[in-house]
């Protein structure tokens, strides 16, 4: 949830998935820990053999159930604009699958150069290094690992499951309450 607030959409898909599969899934718990890949979350609710089918159904439901209620996080467009105005590029590197990540970026009108999906934690580092990212903005402690792996400054925003203090304690180089603080930080840093 660094650029897009996907919580209500993801919760709605998990609620529908629970109904269709006839299992209990607490979507409030799910959205309290967004970040890791879908299959890891599904492992909390389903036996291993049911995960591939549930993931496929989740991804089938996502465009019609989740996307319509996604919104841009406060400050997201301004953060991208600040980078663009300074001559920089913008890449989205996410654990979300590439199709839904691109759909979200397009729906919300984010002006980005590249979208890389289905990577998590230090696994994001390759994309960041390939793009030559100087900074990586994320909302999860695994995004701090991603920045380190990609040789970038870790900018952590407390819009996900962690507080500013927790992000700082996990080693973020920079911590922000939300993206509305990004443009000022970036202007000083750049």
PDB file of C-alpha atoms in Angstrom:
ATOM      1  CA  UNK A   1       0.000   0.000   0.000  1.00  0.00           C
ATOM      2  CA  UNK A   2       2.718   2.401  -0.870  1.00  0.00           C
ATOM      3  CA  UNK A   3       1.058   4.045  -3.885  1.00  0.00           C
ATOM      4  CA  UNK A   4      -2.361   2.377  -3.915  1.00  0.00           C
ATOM      5  CA  UNK A   5      -4.795   1.682  -1.115  1.00  0.00           C
ATOM      6  CA  UNK A   6      -5.900  -1.821  -2.020  1.00  0.00           C
ATOM      7  CA  UNK A   7      -7.162  -2.907   1.407  1.00  0.00           C
ATOM      8  CA  UNK A   8     -10.925  -2.824   0.832  1.00  0.00           C
ATOM      9  CA  UNK A   9     -10.602  -4.487  -2.570  1.00  0.00           C
ATOM     10  CA  UNK A  10      -8.379  -7.268  -1.304  1.00  0.00           C
ATOM     11  CA  UNK A  11     -10.673  -7.807   1.686  1.00  0.00           C
ATOM     12  CA  UNK A  12     -13.658  -8.095  -0.662  1.00  0.00           C
ATOM     13  CA  UNK A  13     -11.881 -10.712  -2.778  1.00  0.00           C
ATOM     14  CA  UNK A  14     -10.905 -12.733   0.291  1.00  0.00           C
ATOM     15  CA  UNK A  15     -14.491 -12.529   1.552  1.00  0.00           C
ATOM     16  CA  UNK A  16     -15.800 -13.816  -1.787  1.00  0.00           C
ATOM     17  CA  UNK A  17     -13.111 -16.491  -1.883  1.00  0.00           C
ATOM     18  CA  UNK A  18     -14.156 -17.705   1.588  1.00  0.00           C
ATOM     19  CA  UNK A  19     -17.783 -17.990   0.464  1.00  0.00           C
ATOM     20  CA  UNK A  20     -16.942 -19.815  -2.747  1.00  0.00           C
ATOM     21  CA  UNK A  21     -14.537 -22.230  -1.057  1.00  0.00           C
ATOM     22  CA  UNK A  22     -16.671 -22.708   2.043  1.00  0.00           C
ATOM     23  CA  UNK A  23     -13.817 -21.844   4.423  1.00  0.00           C
ATOM     24  CA  UNK A  24     -13.275 -19.258   7.121  1.00  0.00           C
ATOM     25  CA  UNK A  25     -10.931 -16.419   6.125  1.00  0.00           C
ATOM     26  CA  UNK A  26     -10.752 -13.325   8.306  1.00  0.00           C
ATOM     27  CA  UNK A  27     -10.200 -10.586   5.745  1.00  0.00           C
ATOM     28  CA  UNK A  28      -9.498  -8.032   8.492  1.00  0.00           C
ATOM     29  CA  UNK A  29      -6.540 -10.140   9.584  1.00  0.00           C
ATOM     30  CA  UNK A  30      -5.437 -10.582   5.973  1.00  0.00           C
ATOM     31  CA  UNK A  31      -5.314  -6.862   5.259  1.00  0.00           C
ATOM     32  CA  UNK A  32      -3.494  -6.177   8.517  1.00  0.00           C
ATOM     33  CA  UNK A  33      -0.468  -8.006   7.101  1.00  0.00           C
ATOM     34  CA  UNK A  34      -0.446  -7.211   3.387  1.00  0.00           C
ATOM     35  CA  UNK A  35       2.877  -7.466   1.604  1.00  0.00           C
ATOM     36  CA  UNK A  36       3.896 -11.111   1.262  1.00  0.00           C
ATOM     37  CA  UNK A  37       2.843 -13.089  -1.815  1.00  0.00           C
ATOM     38  CA  UNK A  38      -0.757 -14.302  -2.050  1.00  0.00           C
ATOM     39  CA  UNK A  39       0.186 -17.958  -1.688  1.00  0.00           C
ATOM     40  CA  UNK A  40       1.844 -17.308   1.676  1.00  0.00           C
ATOM     41  CA  UNK A  41      -1.318 -15.645   2.975  1.00  0.00           C
ATOM     42  CA  UNK A  42      -3.516 -18.445   1.648  1.00  0.00           C
ATOM     43  CA  UNK A  43      -1.340 -20.944   3.558  1.00  0.00           C
ATOM     44  CA  UNK A  44      -2.731 -19.441   6.764  1.00  0.00           C
ATOM     45  CA  UNK A  45      -6.263 -20.511   5.814  1.00  0.00           C
ATOM     46  CA  UNK A  46      -6.045 -23.523   3.499  1.00  0.00           C
ATOM     47  CA  UNK A  47      -4.294 -26.869   3.227  1.00  0.00           C
ATOM     48  CA  UNK A  48      -1.285 -26.808   0.918  1.00  0.00           C
ATOM     49  CA  UNK A  49      -2.996 -28.785  -1.830  1.00  0.00           C
ATOM     50  CA  UNK A  50      -5.809 -26.206  -2.095  1.00  0.00           C
ATOM     51  CA  UNK A  51      -3.577 -23.164  -2.438  1.00  0.00           C
ATOM     52  CA  UNK A  52      -2.936 -23.221  -6.228  1.00  0.00           C
ATOM     53  CA  UNK A  53      -6.664 -23.416  -7.029  1.00  0.00           C
ATOM     54  CA  UNK A  54      -7.531 -20.749  -4.468  1.00  0.00           C
ATOM     55  CA  UNK A  55      -4.830 -18.443  -5.840  1.00  0.00           C
ATOM     56  CA  UNK A  56      -6.163 -18.908  -9.366  1.00  0.00           C
ATOM     57  CA  UNK A  57      -9.703 -18.119  -8.201  1.00  0.00           C
ATOM     58  CA  UNK A  58      -8.476 -15.061  -6.264  1.00  0.00           C
ATOM     59  CA  UNK A  59      -6.769 -13.731  -9.400  1.00  0.00           C
ATOM     60  CA  UNK A  60      -9.872 -14.447 -11.473  1.00  0.00           C
ATOM     61  CA  UNK A  61     -12.032 -12.435  -9.044  1.00  0.00           C
ATOM     62  CA  UNK A  62      -9.582  -9.584  -8.524  1.00  0.00           C
ATOM     63  CA  UNK A  63     -10.248  -7.428 -11.616  1.00  0.00           C
ATOM     64  CA  UNK A  64     -14.011  -7.241 -11.066  1.00  0.00           C
ATOM     65  CA  UNK A  65     -14.135  -7.267  -7.262  1.00  0.00           C
ATOM     66  CA  UNK A  66     -10.985  -5.466  -6.085  1.00  0.00           C
ATOM     67  CA  UNK A  67      -9.915  -3.045  -8.781  1.00  0.00           C
ATOM     68  CA  UNK A  68     -13.054  -0.881  -8.790  1.00  0.00           C
ATOM     69  CA  UNK A  69     -12.482   0.150  -5.171  1.00  0.00           C
ATOM     70  CA  UNK A  70      -8.721   0.804  -5.291  1.00  0.00           C
ATOM     71  CA  UNK A  71      -7.694   4.378  -4.607  1.00  0.00           C
ATOM     72  CA  UNK A  72      -4.431   6.281  -4.719  1.00  0.00           C
ATOM     73  CA  UNK A  73      -2.752   6.793  -1.364  1.00  0.00           C
ATOM     74  CA  UNK A  74      -2.581  10.413  -0.234  1.00  0.00           C
ATOM     75  CA  UNK A  75       0.493  11.970  -1.777  1.00  0.00           C
ATOM     76  CA  UNK A  76       1.077   9.196  -4.345  1.00  0.00           C
ATOM     77  CA  UNK A  77       0.637  11.331  -7.467  1.00  0.00           C
ATOM     78  CA  UNK A  78       2.627  14.160  -5.895  1.00  0.00           C
ATOM     79  CA  UNK A  79       5.478  11.789  -5.018  1.00  0.00           C
ATOM     80  CA  UNK A  80       5.686  10.540  -8.598  1.00  0.00           C
ATOM     81  CA  UNK A  81       5.503  14.108  -9.881  1.00  0.00           C
ATOM     82  CA  UNK A  82       8.384  15.177  -7.608  1.00  0.00           C
ATOM     83  CA  UNK A  83      10.601  12.412  -9.004  1.00  0.00           C
ATOM     84  CA  UNK A  84       9.594  13.225 -12.588  1.00  0.00           C
ATOM     85  CA  UNK A  85      10.213  16.949 -12.160  1.00  0.00           C
ATOM     86  CA  UNK A  86      13.715  16.154 -10.899  1.00  0.00           C
ATOM     87  CA  UNK A  87      14.368  14.110 -14.051  1.00  0.00           C
ATOM     88  CA  UNK A  88      14.050  10.743 -12.338  1.00  0.00           C
ATOM     89  CA  UNK A  89      12.331   7.534 -13.344  1.00  0.00           C
ATOM     90  CA  UNK A  90       9.695   5.592 -11.440  1.00  0.00           C
ATOM     91  CA  UNK A  91       9.401   1.819 -11.183  1.00  0.00           C
ATOM     92  CA  UNK A  92       6.782  -0.164  -9.280  1.00  0.00           C
ATOM     93  CA  UNK A  93       8.203  -3.353  -7.754  1.00  0.00           C
ATOM     94  CA  UNK A  94       5.559  -5.397  -5.959  1.00  0.00           C
ATOM     95  CA  UNK A  95       4.574  -8.775  -4.609  1.00  0.00           C
ATOM     96  CA  UNK A  96       1.297  -8.473  -6.525  1.00  0.00           C
ATOM     97  CA  UNK A  97       1.151 -10.449  -9.778  1.00  0.00           C
ATOM     98  CA  UNK A  98       2.140  -8.427 -12.825  1.00  0.00           C
ATOM     99  CA  UNK A  99      -1.329  -8.353 -14.421  1.00  0.00           C
ATOM    100  CA  UNK A 100      -3.107  -6.939 -11.368  1.00  0.00           C
ATOM    101  CA  UNK A 101      -0.187  -4.619 -10.607  1.00  0.00           C
ATOM    102  CA  UNK A 102      -0.364  -3.120 -14.109  1.00  0.00           C
ATOM    103  CA  UNK A 103      -4.145  -2.875 -13.918  1.00  0.00           C
ATOM    104  CA  UNK A 104      -3.877  -0.994 -10.631  1.00  0.00           C
ATOM    105  CA  UNK A 105      -1.207   1.371 -11.979  1.00  0.00           C
ATOM    106  CA  UNK A 106      -3.282   2.060 -15.109  1.00  0.00           C
ATOM    107  CA  UNK A 107      -6.554   2.480 -13.219  1.00  0.00           C
ATOM    108  CA  UNK A 108      -5.045   5.013 -10.832  1.00  0.00           C
ATOM    109  CA  UNK A 109      -3.143   6.866 -13.543  1.00  0.00           C
ATOM    110  CA  UNK A 110       0.318   6.447 -12.071  1.00  0.00           C
ATOM    111  CA  UNK A 111       3.001   7.714 -14.466  1.00  0.00           C
ATOM    112  CA  UNK A 112       5.574   4.942 -14.133  1.00  0.00           C
ATOM    113  CA  UNK A 113       8.294   3.598 -16.403  1.00  0.00           C
ATOM    114  CA  UNK A 114       8.101  -0.055 -15.475  1.00  0.00           C
ATOM    115  CA  UNK A 115       6.082  -2.487 -13.368  1.00  0.00           C
ATOM    116  CA  UNK A 116       7.682  -5.620 -11.924  1.00  0.00           C
ATOM    117  CA  UNK A 117       5.416  -8.052 -10.103  1.00  0.00           C
ATOM    118  CA  UNK A 118       5.494 -11.280  -8.118  1.00  0.00           C
ATOM    119  CA  UNK A 119       8.640 -10.431  -6.145  1.00  0.00           C
ATOM    120  CA  UNK A 120       8.984  -9.979  -2.400  1.00  0.00           C
ATOM    121  CA  UNK A 121      11.625  -8.887   0.078  1.00  0.00           C
ATOM    122  CA  UNK A 122      15.213  -9.153  -1.096  1.00  0.00           C
ATOM    123  CA  UNK A 123      13.845 -10.711  -4.308  1.00  0.00           C
ATOM    124  CA  UNK A 124      12.908  -7.168  -5.373  1.00  0.00           C
ATOM    125  CA  UNK A 125      16.574  -6.189  -5.300  1.00  0.00           C
ATOM    126  CA  UNK A 126      17.328  -7.469  -8.801  1.00  0.00           C
ATOM    127  CA  UNK A 127      14.663  -5.258 -10.359  1.00  0.00           C
ATOM    128  CA  UNK A 128      15.832  -2.258  -8.355  1.00  0.00           C
ATOM    129  CA  UNK A 129      19.461  -2.822  -9.377  1.00  0.00           C
ATOM    130  CA  UNK A 130      18.514  -3.396 -13.027  1.00  0.00           C
ATOM    131  CA  UNK A 131      16.602  -0.111 -13.060  1.00  0.00           C
ATOM    132  CA  UNK A 132      19.423   1.668 -11.223  1.00  0.00           C
ATOM    133  CA  UNK A 133      17.135   2.767  -8.403  1.00  0.00           C
ATOM    134  CA  UNK A 134      18.709   5.256  -6.021  1.00  0.00           C
ATOM    135  CA  UNK A 135      15.842   4.974  -3.520  1.00  0.00           C
ATOM    136  CA  UNK A 136      13.067   2.461  -2.901  1.00  0.00           C
ATOM    137  CA  UNK A 137       9.881   3.514  -1.146  1.00  0.00           C
ATOM    138  CA  UNK A 138       7.898   0.796   0.607  1.00  0.00           C
ATOM    139  CA  UNK A 139       5.624   0.171   3.568  1.00  0.00           C
ATOM    140  CA  UNK A 140       6.849  -3.221   4.779  1.00  0.00           C
ATOM    141  CA  UNK A 141       9.987  -4.354   6.605  1.00  0.00           C
ATOM    142  CA  UNK A 142      10.628  -6.639   3.624  1.00  0.00           C
ATOM    143  CA  UNK A 143      10.869  -3.472   1.488  1.00  0.00           C
ATOM    144  CA  UNK A 144      13.820  -2.405   3.625  1.00  0.00           C
ATOM    145  CA  UNK A 145      15.476  -5.720   2.672  1.00  0.00           C
ATOM    146  CA  UNK A 146      14.569  -5.029  -0.964  1.00  0.00           C
ATOM    147  CA  UNK A 147      16.260  -1.626  -0.893  1.00  0.00           C
ATOM    148  CA  UNK A 148      19.385  -3.130   0.650  1.00  0.00           C
ATOM    149  CA  UNK A 149      19.483  -5.926  -1.931  1.00  0.00           C
ATOM    150  CA  UNK A 150      19.091  -3.398  -4.747  1.00  0.00           C
ATOM    151  CA  UNK A 151      21.694  -0.969  -3.423  1.00  0.00           C
ATOM    152  CA  UNK A 152      19.095   1.755  -2.832  1.00  0.00           C
ATOM    153  CA  UNK A 153      18.193   4.065   0.023  1.00  0.00           C
ATOM    154  CA  UNK A 154      15.312   2.572   2.005  1.00  0.00           C
ATOM    155  CA  UNK A 155      12.440   5.039   2.348  1.00  0.00           C
ATOM    156  CA  UNK A 156       9.715   3.514   4.507  1.00  0.00           C
ATOM    157  CA  UNK A 157       6.204   4.907   4.846  1.00  0.00           C
ATOM    158  CA  UNK A 158       3.962   3.913   7.748  1.00  0.00           C
ATOM    159  CA  UNK A 159       0.893   3.262   5.600  1.00  0.00           C
ATOM    160  CA  UNK A 160       1.158  -0.513   5.796  1.00  0.00           C
ATOM    161  CA  UNK A 161       1.336  -2.898   8.735  1.00  0.00           C
ATOM    162  CA  UNK A 162       4.226  -1.137  10.538  1.00  0.00           C
ATOM    163  CA  UNK A 163       4.587   2.103  12.479  1.00  0.00           C
ATOM    164  CA  UNK A 164       7.287   4.683  11.833  1.00  0.00           C
ATOM    165  CA  UNK A 165       9.125   3.420  14.927  1.00  0.00           C
ATOM    166  CA  UNK A 166       8.972  -0.208  13.818  1.00  0.00           C
ATOM    167  CA  UNK A 167      10.233   0.699  10.339  1.00  0.00           C
ATOM    168  CA  UNK A 168      13.067   2.719  11.862  1.00  0.00           C
ATOM    169  CA  UNK A 169      13.917  -0.169  14.219  1.00  0.00           C
ATOM    170  CA  UNK A 170      14.105  -2.508  11.214  1.00  0.00           C
ATOM    171  CA  UNK A 171      16.749  -0.279   9.657  1.00  0.00           C
ATOM    172  CA  UNK A 172      14.965   2.018   7.217  1.00  0.00           C
ATOM    173  CA  UNK A 173      17.232   4.861   6.133  1.00  0.00           C
ATOM    174  CA  UNK A 174      14.288   7.270   6.038  1.00  0.00           C
ATOM    175  CA  UNK A 175      10.855   6.961   7.659  1.00  0.00           C
ATOM    176  CA  UNK A 176       7.782   8.959   6.688  1.00  0.00           C
ATOM    177  CA  UNK A 177       4.291   8.897   8.143  1.00  0.00           C
ATOM    178  CA  UNK A 178       2.842   8.757   4.630  1.00  0.00           C
ATOM    179  CA  UNK A 179       3.564   9.827   1.061  1.00  0.00           C
ATOM    180  CA  UNK A 180       2.417  13.390   1.647  1.00  0.00           C
ATOM    181  CA  UNK A 181       5.844  13.872   3.284  1.00  0.00           C
ATOM    182  CA  UNK A 182       7.758  12.405   0.341  1.00  0.00           C
ATOM    183  CA  UNK A 183       8.075  15.413  -1.989  1.00  0.00           C
ATOM    184  CA  UNK A 184       9.651  17.600   0.708  1.00  0.00           C
ATOM    185  CA  UNK A 185      12.041  14.822   1.752  1.00  0.00           C
ATOM    186  CA  UNK A 186      12.932  14.060  -1.868  1.00  0.00           C
ATOM    187  CA  UNK A 187      13.564  17.714  -2.684  1.00  0.00           C
ATOM    188  CA  UNK A 188      16.042  17.979   0.174  1.00  0.00           C
ATOM    189  CA  UNK A 189      17.659  14.609  -0.540  1.00  0.00           C
ATOM    190  CA  UNK A 190      17.915  15.054  -4.302  1.00  0.00           C
TER     191      UNK A 190
END
